[in-house]
Amino acid sequence: MKPHFPFSPTPVRAYPALSKALGVRLRVKHDDLFQDCGGGNKARKLQYIVKAALDAGHDAIVTTGGGQSNHVRATALMSARLGLRAIMVVQAVTPPRGGNLKLARLSGAELRFVKAEDTAAAMDAAMADLKKEGRNPYYLRGGGHCLEGAFAYHEAVAELRRETPPDFIVLASGTGATQAGLISGCRAFLPKTTVLGVSVARSNEKGSRAIGESLAELSLHMGSKDAAPPIRFDDSFMGEGYESAGPELLETIRWAALTEGLILDPTYTGKAFRGLREYAKNGTLPVDSDVLFWHTGGLLNLMASEAL
Ligand SMILES: *Cc1c(COP(=O)(O)O)cnc(C)c1O
């Protein structure tokens, strides 16, 4: 599996002031600065996903996401770049104007707004409509949750080979493809590194199961027979669920920006960083340990938020 367009590794940056405040050595892997389609983990996943879709002869894409979905934005922009017809099933009753949806709209993708429970039917209808047009549409699950998306993060770990290996990687975990890829990549390239996923929406049980399935799929693809590594997934910091932002979360976002200009968002990275901060306090991340925060994006979620 290969990316469609070659891309450069994203930067890794040390954060001395935050390190001092947290009592750990903090570096950030800036996938928020991934070079394509507005950046973030969805843009990195898409590089591998569109390659597979084009190789299989598809000429259109159907996918889905919430009203401020980074995945919808990245897919819409990538489709415009490749000249693919795209239908986005957006789970929002009132169409949002700003943030990710603004870019999705500007890209010319067809946006169909539905209630969350009508998503599957709307995806099927979009597939059928494109086939009627004579197209060969590619069905892409929400969040870019698929083998190629997880594989993108297996490969991403190789970008750290020239760095001091971190003791821990902390990230915001949603569908689990990113975390599964990082776990698999660490097994291959950084065997001493522990991956800590902070849930943005799912319970421990549901989240860990999805990561386990994604890991099994990756292992099968790569012919790896190693025992399944332990999955660390924590639902303690997700508030009331997806897109819910409590006062501690907002305070963490303000604190990171004020202390050292680190940009976080209330849907994803703010929750993960709140977890990291708590782990540094309670010893899950020991004093002076080497911690890499894998920044998955979210600037447009922050800009669309009215809470900050
Ligand atoms: C989608 C997303 C995540 C979660 O990624 P998964 O692979 O679904 O776990 C984390 N951060 C940001 C900014 C995202 O857009």
PDB file of C-alpha atoms and ligand atoms in Angstrom:
ATOM      1  CA  MET A   1       0.000   0.000   0.000  1.00  0.00           C
ATOM      2  CA  LYS A   2       1.282   3.426  -0.969  1.00  0.00           C
ATOM      3  CA  PRO A   3       0.112   7.042  -0.699  1.00  0.00           C
ATOM      4  CA  HIS A   4      -1.357   8.558  -3.867  1.00  0.00           C
ATOM      5  CA  PHE A   5       0.697  11.773  -3.774  1.00  0.00           C
ATOM      6  CA  PRO A   6       4.144  11.655  -2.154  1.00  0.00           C
ATOM      7  CA  PHE A   7       4.279  13.782   1.010  1.00  0.00           C
ATOM      8  CA  SER A   8       6.850  15.027   3.508  1.00  0.00           C
ATOM      9  CA  PRO A   9       7.008  13.860   7.121  1.00  0.00           C
ATOM     10  CA  THR A  10       5.189  16.176   9.515  1.00  0.00           C
ATOM     11  CA  PRO A  11       7.319  18.130  12.016  1.00  0.00           C
ATOM     12  CA  VAL A  12       8.142  17.003  15.553  1.00  0.00           C
ATOM     13  CA  ARG A  13       8.635  19.900  17.921  1.00  0.00           C
ATOM     14  CA  ALA A  14       9.759  20.135  21.549  1.00  0.00           C
ATOM     15  CA  TYR A  15       7.673  22.200  23.962  1.00  0.00           C
ATOM     16  CA  PRO A  16       9.971  23.240  26.834  1.00  0.00           C
ATOM     17  CA  ALA A  17       7.530  25.482  28.698  1.00  0.00           C
ATOM     18  CA  LEU A  18       4.735  22.895  28.659  1.00  0.00           C
ATOM     19  CA  SER A  19       7.287  20.202  29.565  1.00  0.00           C
ATOM     20  CA  LYS A  20       8.334  22.188  32.609  1.00  0.00           C
ATOM     21  CA  ALA A  21       4.750  22.734  33.690  1.00  0.00           C
ATOM     22  CA  LEU A  22       3.832  19.067  33.169  1.00  0.00           C
ATOM     23  CA  GLY A  23       7.006  17.491  34.595  1.00  0.00           C
ATOM     24  CA  VAL A  24       7.540  15.301  31.503  1.00  0.00           C
ATOM     25  CA  ARG A  25       9.578  15.822  28.324  1.00  0.00           C
ATOM     26  CA  LEU A  26       6.904  16.771  25.827  1.00  0.00           C
ATOM     27  CA  ARG A  27       7.238  16.681  22.070  1.00  0.00           C
ATOM     28  CA  VAL A  28       4.404  17.089  19.588  1.00  0.00           C
ATOM     29  CA  LYS A  29       4.108  15.249  16.274  1.00  0.00           C
ATOM     30  CA  HIS A  30       2.322  17.844  14.187  1.00  0.00           C
ATOM     31  CA  ASP A  31      -0.062  15.986  11.901  1.00  0.00           C
ATOM     32  CA  ASP A  32      -2.220  19.085  12.183  1.00  0.00           C
ATOM     33  CA  LEU A  33       0.353  20.415   9.698  1.00  0.00           C
ATOM     34  CA  PHE A  34       0.010  17.475   7.313  1.00  0.00           C
ATOM     35  CA  GLN A  35       0.436  19.076   3.926  1.00  0.00           C
ATOM     36  CA  ASP A  36      -2.736  18.087   2.058  1.00  0.00           C
ATOM     37  CA  CYS A  37      -6.458  18.828   2.116  1.00  0.00           C
ATOM     38  CA  GLY A  38      -6.459  21.028   5.203  1.00  0.00           C
ATOM     39  CA  GLY A  39      -4.248  18.688   7.268  1.00  0.00           C
ATOM     40  CA  GLY A  40      -4.884  16.387  10.205  1.00  0.00           C
ATOM     41  CA  ASN A  41      -5.135  12.624  10.476  1.00  0.00           C
ATOM     42  CA  LYS A  42      -7.972  12.376   7.941  1.00  0.00           C
ATOM     43  CA  ALA A  43      -5.777  13.919   5.253  1.00  0.00           C
ATOM     44  CA  ARG A  44      -2.984  11.429   5.993  1.00  0.00           C
ATOM     45  CA  LYS A  45      -5.390   8.466   5.892  1.00  0.00           C
ATOM     46  CA  LEU A  46      -6.887   9.660   2.620  1.00  0.00           C
ATOM     47  CA  GLN A  47      -3.580   9.485   0.795  1.00  0.00           C
ATOM     48  CA  TYR A  48      -3.694   5.697   1.119  1.00  0.00           C
ATOM     49  CA  ILE A  49      -7.458   5.383   0.753  1.00  0.00           C
ATOM     50  CA  VAL A  50      -7.709   7.241  -2.563  1.00  0.00           C
ATOM     51  CA  LYS A  51      -4.784   5.276  -3.973  1.00  0.00           C
ATOM     52  CA  ALA A  52      -6.657   2.033  -3.279  1.00  0.00           C
ATOM     53  CA  ALA A  53      -9.903   3.490  -4.663  1.00  0.00           C
ATOM     54  CA  LEU A  54      -8.298   4.733  -7.895  1.00  0.00           C
ATOM     55  CA  ASP A  55      -6.352   1.499  -8.392  1.00  0.00           C
ATOM     56  CA  ALA A  56      -9.644  -0.386  -8.168  1.00  0.00           C
ATOM     57  CA  GLY A  57     -11.109   1.827 -10.923  1.00  0.00           C
ATOM     58  CA  HIS A  58     -13.468   3.991  -8.868  1.00  0.00           C
ATOM     59  CA  ASP A  59     -14.420   7.420 -10.197  1.00  0.00           C
ATOM     60  CA  ALA A  60     -16.667   8.700  -7.394  1.00  0.00           C
ATOM     61  CA  ILE A  61     -16.741   8.641  -3.582  1.00  0.00           C
ATOM     62  CA  VAL A  62     -19.567   8.395  -1.060  1.00  0.00           C
ATOM     63  CA  THR A  63     -18.774   9.044   2.576  1.00  0.00           C
ATOM     64  CA  THR A  64     -20.246  10.463   5.767  1.00  0.00           C
ATOM     65  CA  GLY A  65     -19.522  12.453   8.916  1.00  0.00           C
ATOM     66  CA  GLY A  66     -20.902  14.941  11.413  1.00  0.00           C
ATOM     67  CA  GLY A  67     -21.586  18.610  10.727  1.00  0.00           C
ATOM     68  CA  GLN A  68     -17.968  19.565  11.505  1.00  0.00           C
ATOM     69  CA  SER A  69     -16.312  16.414  10.222  1.00  0.00           C
ATOM     70  CA  ASN A  70     -12.627  16.703   9.344  1.00  0.00           C
ATOM     71  CA  HIS A  71     -13.010  13.548   7.296  1.00  0.00           C
ATOM     72  CA  VAL A  72     -15.794  15.039   5.152  1.00  0.00           C
ATOM     73  CA  ARG A  73     -13.735  18.182   4.551  1.00  0.00           C
ATOM     74  CA  ALA A  74     -10.568  16.263   3.615  1.00  0.00           C
ATOM     75  CA  THR A  75     -12.450  13.847   1.343  1.00  0.00           C
ATOM     76  CA  ALA A  76     -14.315  16.661  -0.387  1.00  0.00           C
ATOM     77  CA  LEU A  77     -11.080  18.571  -1.069  1.00  0.00           C
ATOM     78  CA  MET A  78      -9.242  15.438  -2.219  1.00  0.00           C
ATOM     79  CA  SER A  79     -12.120  14.587  -4.571  1.00  0.00           C
ATOM     80  CA  ALA A  80     -11.923  18.058  -6.100  1.00  0.00           C
ATOM     81  CA  ARG A  81      -8.179  17.661  -6.551  1.00  0.00           C
ATOM     82  CA  LEU A  82      -8.603  14.316  -8.305  1.00  0.00           C
ATOM     83  CA  GLY A  83     -11.705  15.250 -10.302  1.00  0.00           C
ATOM     84  CA  LEU A  84     -13.844  12.610  -8.568  1.00  0.00           C
ATOM     85  CA  ARG A  85     -17.568  13.098  -8.146  1.00  0.00           C
ATOM     86  CA  ALA A  86     -18.287  13.100  -4.394  1.00  0.00           C
ATOM     87  CA  ILE A  87     -21.418  12.806  -2.289  1.00  0.00           C
ATOM     88  CA  MET A  88     -21.087  13.568   1.427  1.00  0.00           C
ATOM     89  CA  VAL A  89     -23.840  12.380   3.762  1.00  0.00           C
ATOM     90  CA  VAL A  90     -23.645  14.958   6.552  1.00  0.00           C
ATOM     91  CA  GLN A  91     -25.256  14.137   9.879  1.00  0.00           C
ATOM     92  CA  ALA A  92     -26.696  17.552  10.701  1.00  0.00           C
ATOM     93  CA  VAL A  93     -30.245  18.798  10.775  1.00  0.00           C
ATOM     94  CA  THR A  94     -29.291  22.453  10.306  1.00  0.00           C
ATOM     95  CA  PRO A  95     -26.487  22.741   7.757  1.00  0.00           C
ATOM     96  CA  PRO A  96     -23.491  24.424   9.467  1.00  0.00           C
ATOM     97  CA  ARG A  97     -21.875  27.260   7.498  1.00  0.00           C
ATOM     98  CA  GLY A  98     -18.383  27.688   8.925  1.00  0.00           C
ATOM     99  CA  GLY A  99     -15.367  25.496   9.660  1.00  0.00           C
ATOM    100  CA  ASN A 100     -15.011  22.204   7.826  1.00  0.00           C
ATOM    101  CA  LEU A 101     -18.374  22.453   6.119  1.00  0.00           C
ATOM    102  CA  LYS A 102     -17.416  25.704   4.449  1.00  0.00           C
ATOM    103  CA  LEU A 103     -14.473  23.983   2.765  1.00  0.00           C
ATOM    104  CA  ALA A 104     -16.570  20.939   1.855  1.00  0.00           C
ATOM    105  CA  ARG A 105     -19.092  23.249   0.219  1.00  0.00           C
ATOM    106  CA  LEU A 106     -16.431  25.238  -1.642  1.00  0.00           C
ATOM    107  CA  SER A 107     -14.959  21.992  -3.022  1.00  0.00           C
ATOM    108  CA  GLY A 108     -18.146  21.368  -4.988  1.00  0.00           C
ATOM    109  CA  ALA A 109     -18.949  18.060  -3.269  1.00  0.00           C
ATOM    110  CA  GLU A 110     -22.665  17.289  -3.125  1.00  0.00           C
ATOM    111  CA  LEU A 111     -23.757  17.581   0.514  1.00  0.00           C
ATOM    112  CA  ARG A 112     -26.821  15.664   1.688  1.00  0.00           C
ATOM    113  CA  PHE A 113     -27.978  16.540   5.198  1.00  0.00           C
ATOM    114  CA  VAL A 114     -29.612  13.777   7.238  1.00  0.00           C
ATOM    115  CA  LYS A 115     -30.489  12.814  10.794  1.00  0.00           C
ATOM    116  CA  ALA A 116     -27.838  10.485  12.269  1.00  0.00           C
ATOM    117  CA  GLU A 117     -30.193   7.483  12.230  1.00  0.00           C
ATOM    118  CA  ASP A 118     -30.806   7.889   8.489  1.00  0.00           C
ATOM    119  CA  THR A 119     -27.110   7.744   7.568  1.00  0.00           C
ATOM    120  CA  ALA A 120     -26.908   4.150   6.325  1.00  0.00           C
ATOM    121  CA  ALA A 121     -29.971   4.545   4.090  1.00  0.00           C
ATOM    122  CA  ALA A 122     -28.663   7.844   2.700  1.00  0.00           C
ATOM    123  CA  MET A 123     -25.253   6.274   1.947  1.00  0.00           C
ATOM    124  CA  ASP A 124     -26.957   3.429   0.069  1.00  0.00           C
ATOM    125  CA  ALA A 125     -29.129   5.897  -1.855  1.00  0.00           C
ATOM    126  CA  ALA A 126     -26.058   7.959  -2.817  1.00  0.00           C
ATOM    127  CA  MET A 127     -24.288   4.805  -4.065  1.00  0.00           C
ATOM    128  CA  ALA A 128     -27.356   3.849  -6.126  1.00  0.00           C
ATOM    129  CA  ASP A 129     -27.673   7.370  -7.589  1.00  0.00           C
ATOM    130  CA  LEU A 130     -24.041   7.395  -8.722  1.00  0.00           C
ATOM    131  CA  LYS A 131     -24.388   3.953 -10.302  1.00  0.00           C
ATOM    132  CA  LYS A 132     -27.430   5.228 -12.206  1.00  0.00           C
ATOM    133  CA  GLU A 133     -25.192   8.018 -13.553  1.00  0.00           C
ATOM    134  CA  GLY A 134     -22.894   5.316 -14.906  1.00  0.00           C
ATOM    135  CA  ARG A 135     -20.250   5.822 -12.215  1.00  0.00           C
ATOM    136  CA  ASN A 136     -18.296   3.304 -10.167  1.00  0.00           C
ATOM    137  CA  PRO A 137     -18.530   4.801  -6.650  1.00  0.00           C
ATOM    138  CA  TYR A 138     -16.257   3.934  -3.716  1.00  0.00           C
ATOM    139  CA  TYR A 139     -18.007   3.435  -0.362  1.00  0.00           C
ATOM    140  CA  LEU A 140     -15.896   4.995   2.380  1.00  0.00           C
ATOM    141  CA  ARG A 141     -16.908   4.583   5.993  1.00  0.00           C
ATOM    142  CA  GLY A 142     -17.104   7.646   8.250  1.00  0.00           C
ATOM    143  CA  GLY A 143     -13.780   8.803   9.663  1.00  0.00           C
ATOM    144  CA  GLY A 144     -11.867   6.960   6.938  1.00  0.00           C
ATOM    145  CA  HIS A 145     -12.172   3.895   9.123  1.00  0.00           C
ATOM    146  CA  CYS A 146     -10.702   1.149   6.953  1.00  0.00           C
ATOM    147  CA  LEU A 147      -7.566  -0.910   6.445  1.00  0.00           C
ATOM    148  CA  GLU A 148      -5.843   1.746   4.320  1.00  0.00           C
ATOM    149  CA  GLY A 149      -6.578   4.452   6.921  1.00  0.00           C
ATOM    150  CA  ALA A 150      -5.063   2.373   9.715  1.00  0.00           C
ATOM    151  CA  PHE A 151      -2.113   1.420   7.516  1.00  0.00           C
ATOM    152  CA  ALA A 152      -1.389   5.121   6.965  1.00  0.00           C
ATOM    153  CA  TYR A 153      -0.669   5.357  10.705  1.00  0.00           C
ATOM    154  CA  HIS A 154       1.406   2.194  10.766  1.00  0.00           C
ATOM    155  CA  GLU A 155       3.606   3.876   8.161  1.00  0.00           C
ATOM    156  CA  ALA A 156       3.526   7.224   9.977  1.00  0.00           C
ATOM    157  CA  VAL A 157       5.424   5.753  12.939  1.00  0.00           C
ATOM    158  CA  ALA A 158       8.393   5.203  10.604  1.00  0.00           C
ATOM    159  CA  GLU A 159       8.689   9.001  10.409  1.00  0.00           C
ATOM    160  CA  LEU A 160       9.921   8.896  14.034  1.00  0.00           C
ATOM    161  CA  ARG A 161      12.847   6.589  13.322  1.00  0.00           C
ATOM    162  CA  ARG A 162      15.389   9.407  13.500  1.00  0.00           C
ATOM    163  CA  GLU A 163      13.949  10.811  16.758  1.00  0.00           C
ATOM    164  CA  THR A 164      14.671   9.689  20.310  1.00  0.00           C
ATOM    165  CA  PRO A 165      12.045   6.959  20.822  1.00  0.00           C
ATOM    166  CA  PRO A 166       9.293   8.245  23.120  1.00  0.00           C
ATOM    167  CA  ASP A 167       8.242   6.223  26.181  1.00  0.00           C
ATOM    168  CA  PHE A 168       4.626   7.118  25.436  1.00  0.00           C
ATOM    169  CA  ILE A 169       2.513   8.361  22.556  1.00  0.00           C
ATOM    170  CA  VAL A 170      -0.760  10.056  23.547  1.00  0.00           C
ATOM    171  CA  LEU A 171      -3.489  10.738  20.990  1.00  0.00           C
ATOM    172  CA  ALA A 172      -7.174  11.528  20.534  1.00  0.00           C
ATOM    173  CA  SER A 173      -8.948   8.301  19.576  1.00  0.00           C
ATOM    174  CA  GLY A 174     -12.308   8.163  17.786  1.00  0.00           C
ATOM    175  CA  THR A 175     -13.059   5.302  15.387  1.00  0.00           C
ATOM    176  CA  GLY A 176      -9.739   3.758  16.453  1.00  0.00           C
ATOM    177  CA  ALA A 177      -8.061   3.438  13.042  1.00  0.00           C
ATOM    178  CA  THR A 178      -5.388   5.964  13.941  1.00  0.00           C
ATOM    179  CA  GLN A 179      -4.636   4.274  17.246  1.00  0.00           C
ATOM    180  CA  ALA A 180      -4.590   0.794  15.688  1.00  0.00           C
ATOM    181  CA  GLY A 181      -2.112   2.031  13.080  1.00  0.00           C
ATOM    182  CA  LEU A 182       0.106   3.626  15.717  1.00  0.00           C
ATOM    183  CA  ILE A 183       0.072   0.479  17.873  1.00  0.00           C
ATOM    184  CA  SER A 184       0.979  -1.640  14.872  1.00  0.00           C
ATOM    185  CA  GLY A 185       3.645   0.851  13.752  1.00  0.00           C
ATOM    186  CA  CYS A 186       5.169   0.968  17.226  1.00  0.00           C
ATOM    187  CA  ARG A 187       5.314  -2.821  17.324  1.00  0.00           C
ATOM    188  CA  ALA A 188       7.318  -2.674  14.083  1.00  0.00           C
ATOM    189  CA  PHE A 189       9.495   0.424  14.583  1.00  0.00           C
ATOM    190  CA  LEU A 190       9.390   1.507  18.269  1.00  0.00           C
ATOM    191  CA  PRO A 191       8.869  -1.648  20.347  1.00  0.00           C
ATOM    192  CA  LYS A 192       9.409   0.117  23.709  1.00  0.00           C
ATOM    193  CA  THR A 193       6.789   2.806  23.143  1.00  0.00           C
ATOM    194  CA  THR A 194       3.339   2.572  24.772  1.00  0.00           C
ATOM    195  CA  VAL A 195       0.372   4.107  22.937  1.00  0.00           C
ATOM    196  CA  LEU A 196      -2.287   5.773  25.112  1.00  0.00           C
ATOM    197  CA  GLY A 197      -5.556   6.574  23.345  1.00  0.00           C
ATOM    198  CA  VAL A 198      -7.905   9.097  24.922  1.00  0.00           C
ATOM    199  CA  SER A 199     -11.473   8.555  23.785  1.00  0.00           C
ATOM    200  CA  VAL A 200     -13.346  11.455  22.226  1.00  0.00           C
ATOM    201  CA  ALA A 201     -16.714   9.673  22.179  1.00  0.00           C
ATOM    202  CA  ARG A 202     -16.738   5.925  22.749  1.00  0.00           C
ATOM    203  CA  SER A 203     -16.890   3.821  25.896  1.00  0.00           C
ATOM    204  CA  ASN A 204     -13.835   1.737  26.836  1.00  0.00           C
ATOM    205  CA  GLU A 205     -15.532  -1.420  25.696  1.00  0.00           C
ATOM    206  CA  LYS A 206     -16.727  -0.196  22.311  1.00  0.00           C
ATOM    207  CA  GLY A 207     -13.546   1.765  21.561  1.00  0.00           C
ATOM    208  CA  SER A 208     -11.148  -1.053  22.500  1.00  0.00           C
ATOM    209  CA  ARG A 209     -13.135  -3.545  20.461  1.00  0.00           C
ATOM    210  CA  ALA A 210     -12.952  -1.341  17.342  1.00  0.00           C
ATOM    211  CA  ILE A 211      -9.198  -0.873  17.780  1.00  0.00           C
ATOM    212  CA  GLY A 212      -8.762  -4.627  18.262  1.00  0.00           C
ATOM    213  CA  GLU A 213     -10.659  -5.344  15.041  1.00  0.00           C
ATOM    214  CA  SER A 214      -8.664  -2.793  13.132  1.00  0.00           C
ATOM    215  CA  LEU A 215      -5.390  -4.232  14.495  1.00  0.00           C
ATOM    216  CA  ALA A 216      -6.415  -7.757  13.535  1.00  0.00           C
ATOM    217  CA  GLU A 217      -7.175  -6.569   9.998  1.00  0.00           C
ATOM    218  CA  LEU A 218      -3.770  -4.869   9.796  1.00  0.00           C
ATOM    219  CA  SER A 219      -1.921  -7.930  11.105  1.00  0.00           C
ATOM    220  CA  LEU A 220      -3.693 -10.125   8.570  1.00  0.00           C
ATOM    221  CA  HIS A 221      -2.764  -7.739   5.767  1.00  0.00           C
ATOM    222  CA  MET A 222       0.886  -7.621   6.824  1.00  0.00           C
ATOM    223  CA  GLY A 223       1.125 -11.315   7.561  1.00  0.00           C
ATOM    224  CA  SER A 224       2.198 -10.566  11.140  1.00  0.00           C
ATOM    225  CA  LYS A 225       1.840 -13.446  13.559  1.00  0.00           C
ATOM    226  CA  ASP A 226       2.898 -11.495  16.671  1.00  0.00           C
ATOM    227  CA  ALA A 227       0.563 -11.647  19.645  1.00  0.00           C
ATOM    228  CA  ALA A 228      -1.964  -8.814  19.760  1.00  0.00           C
ATOM    229  CA  PRO A 229      -0.434  -5.973  21.791  1.00  0.00           C
ATOM    230  CA  PRO A 230      -2.405  -4.596  24.747  1.00  0.00           C
ATOM    231  CA  ILE A 231      -4.815  -1.779  23.895  1.00  0.00           C
ATOM    232  CA  ARG A 232      -4.875   1.251  26.188  1.00  0.00           C
ATOM    233  CA  PHE A 233      -8.018   3.281  25.532  1.00  0.00           C
ATOM    234  CA  ASP A 234      -9.478   5.635  28.151  1.00  0.00           C
ATOM    235  CA  ASP A 235     -12.986   7.096  28.146  1.00  0.00           C
ATOM    236  CA  SER A 236     -12.461   9.265  31.271  1.00  0.00           C
ATOM    237  CA  PHE A 237     -12.041  12.560  29.415  1.00  0.00           C
ATOM    238  CA  MET A 238     -14.780  12.573  26.800  1.00  0.00           C
ATOM    239  CA  GLY A 239     -17.350  14.527  28.826  1.00  0.00           C
ATOM    240  CA  GLU A 240     -20.878  13.788  27.672  1.00  0.00           C
ATOM    241  CA  GLY A 241     -19.581  12.312  24.406  1.00  0.00           C
ATOM    242  CA  TYR A 242     -18.743  13.514  20.897  1.00  0.00           C
ATOM    243  CA  GLU A 243     -18.557  17.314  20.613  1.00  0.00           C
ATOM    244  CA  SER A 244     -19.362  17.833  24.310  1.00  0.00           C
ATOM    245  CA  ALA A 245     -17.016  20.323  25.960  1.00  0.00           C
ATOM    246  CA  GLY A 246     -16.938  20.758  29.742  1.00  0.00           C
ATOM    247  CA  PRO A 247     -15.172  23.521  31.702  1.00  0.00           C
ATOM    248  CA  GLU A 248     -11.979  21.483  32.403  1.00  0.00           C
ATOM    249  CA  LEU A 249     -11.583  20.850  28.691  1.00  0.00           C
ATOM    250  CA  LEU A 250     -11.949  24.529  27.827  1.00  0.00           C
ATOM    251  CA  GLU A 251      -9.475  25.420  30.560  1.00  0.00           C
ATOM    252  CA  THR A 252      -6.909  22.971  29.135  1.00  0.00           C
ATOM    253  CA  ILE A 253      -7.283  24.492  25.665  1.00  0.00           C
ATOM    254  CA  ARG A 254      -6.734  27.998  27.069  1.00  0.00           C
ATOM    255  CA  TRP A 255      -3.792  26.819  29.175  1.00  0.00           C
ATOM    256  CA  ALA A 256      -1.941  25.125  26.288  1.00  0.00           C
ATOM    257  CA  ALA A 257      -2.374  28.148  24.019  1.00  0.00           C
ATOM    258  CA  LEU A 258      -1.309  30.566  26.742  1.00  0.00           C
ATOM    259  CA  THR A 259       1.650  28.536  28.035  1.00  0.00           C
ATOM    260  CA  GLU A 260       3.342  27.831  24.726  1.00  0.00           C
ATOM    261  CA  GLY A 261       1.088  28.582  21.770  1.00  0.00           C
ATOM    262  CA  LEU A 262      -0.072  24.989  21.348  1.00  0.00           C
ATOM    263  CA  ILE A 263      -3.383  24.940  19.463  1.00  0.00           C
ATOM    264  CA  LEU A 264      -5.958  22.358  20.628  1.00  0.00           C
ATOM    265  CA  ASP A 265      -9.640  21.928  19.788  1.00  0.00           C
ATOM    266  CA  PRO A 266     -12.686  21.003  21.886  1.00  0.00           C
ATOM    267  CA  THR A 267     -13.762  17.931  19.850  1.00  0.00           C
ATOM    268  CA  TYR A 268     -10.525  15.920  19.662  1.00  0.00           C
ATOM    269  CA  THR A 269      -7.073  17.117  20.689  1.00  0.00           C
ATOM    270  CA  GLY A 270      -8.266  19.117  23.716  1.00  0.00           C
ATOM    271  CA  LYS A 271      -9.696  15.942  25.243  1.00  0.00           C
ATOM    272  CA  ALA A 272      -6.504  14.008  24.566  1.00  0.00           C
ATOM    273  CA  PHE A 273      -4.343  16.733  26.019  1.00  0.00           C
ATOM    274  CA  ARG A 274      -6.558  16.919  29.079  1.00  0.00           C
ATOM    275  CA  GLY A 275      -5.865  13.204  29.492  1.00  0.00           C
ATOM    276  CA  LEU A 276      -2.136  13.770  29.032  1.00  0.00           C
ATOM    277  CA  ARG A 277      -2.161  16.499  31.665  1.00  0.00           C
ATOM    278  CA  GLU A 278      -3.974  14.248  34.109  1.00  0.00           C
ATOM    279  CA  TYR A 279      -1.617  11.327  33.356  1.00  0.00           C
ATOM    280  CA  ALA A 280       1.369  13.568  34.116  1.00  0.00           C
ATOM    281  CA  LYS A 281      -0.266  14.483  37.426  1.00  0.00           C
ATOM    282  CA  ASN A 282      -1.239  10.971  38.518  1.00  0.00           C
ATOM    283  CA  GLY A 283       1.992   9.229  37.482  1.00  0.00           C
ATOM    284  CA  THR A 284       0.640   7.268  34.508  1.00  0.00           C
ATOM    285  CA  LEU A 285       3.302   9.324  32.727  1.00  0.00           C
ATOM    286  CA  PRO A 286       6.236   9.200  35.168  1.00  0.00           C
ATOM    287  CA  VAL A 287       8.252  12.337  35.938  1.00  0.00           C
ATOM    288  CA  ASP A 288      10.756  13.097  33.158  1.00  0.00           C
ATOM    289  CA  SER A 289       9.365  10.425  30.858  1.00  0.00           C
ATOM    290  CA  ASP A 290       9.537  11.109  27.141  1.00  0.00           C
ATOM    291  CA  VAL A 291       6.041  11.834  25.891  1.00  0.00           C
ATOM    292  CA  LEU A 292       4.997  12.401  22.309  1.00  0.00           C
ATOM    293  CA  PHE A 293       1.598  13.997  21.800  1.00  0.00           C
ATOM    294  CA  TRP A 294       0.401  12.950  18.346  1.00  0.00           C
ATOM    295  CA  HIS A 295      -1.485  16.059  17.193  1.00  0.00           C
ATOM    296  CA  THR A 296      -4.243  14.852  14.879  1.00  0.00           C
ATOM    297  CA  GLY A 297      -5.614  18.260  13.765  1.00  0.00           C
ATOM    298  CA  GLY A 298      -8.837  20.018  14.692  1.00  0.00           C
ATOM    299  CA  LEU A 299      -8.120  23.691  14.068  1.00  0.00           C
ATOM    300  CA  LEU A 300     -11.326  24.045  12.057  1.00  0.00           C
ATOM    301  CA  ASN A 301     -13.288  22.428  14.895  1.00  0.00           C
ATOM    302  CA  LEU A 302     -11.865  25.062  17.221  1.00  0.00           C
ATOM    303  CA  MET A 303     -12.735  27.863  14.823  1.00  0.00           C
ATOM    304  CA  ALA A 304     -16.309  26.570  14.487  1.00  0.00           C
ATOM    305  CA  SER A 305     -16.744  26.315  18.278  1.00  0.00           C
ATOM    306  CA  GLU A 306     -18.718  28.966  20.099  1.00  0.00           C
ATOM    307  CA  ALA A 307     -17.524  27.864  23.542  1.00  0.00           C
ATOM    308  CA  LEU A 308     -14.119  29.583  23.267  1.00  0.00           C
TER     309      LEU A 308
HETATM  310  C1  LIG B   1     -11.100  11.923  13.369  1.00  0.00           C
HETATM  311  C2  LIG B   1     -10.161  12.579  14.298  1.00  0.00           C
HETATM  312  C3  LIG B   1      -9.552  11.878  15.356  1.00  0.00           C
HETATM  313  C4  LIG B   1      -9.841  10.424  15.621  1.00  0.00           C
HETATM  314  O1  LIG B   1      -9.276   9.590  14.647  1.00  0.00           O
HETATM  315  P1  LIG B   1      -9.755   8.063  14.541  1.00  0.00           P
HETATM  316  O2  LIG B   1      -8.848   7.438  13.563  1.00  0.00           O
HETATM  317  O3  LIG B   1     -11.174   8.085  14.086  1.00  0.00           O
HETATM  318  O4  LIG B   1      -9.647   7.466  15.893  1.00  0.00           O
HETATM  319  C5  LIG B   1      -8.676  12.556  16.162  1.00  0.00           C
HETATM  320  N1  LIG B   1      -8.410  13.863  15.969  1.00  0.00           N
HETATM  321  C6  LIG B   1      -8.943  14.582  14.967  1.00  0.00           C
HETATM  322  C7  LIG B   1      -8.614  16.003  14.834  1.00  0.00           C
HETATM  323  C8  LIG B   1      -9.845  13.961  14.095  1.00  0.00           C
HETATM  324  O5  LIG B   1     -10.409  14.666  13.095  1.00  0.00           O
END
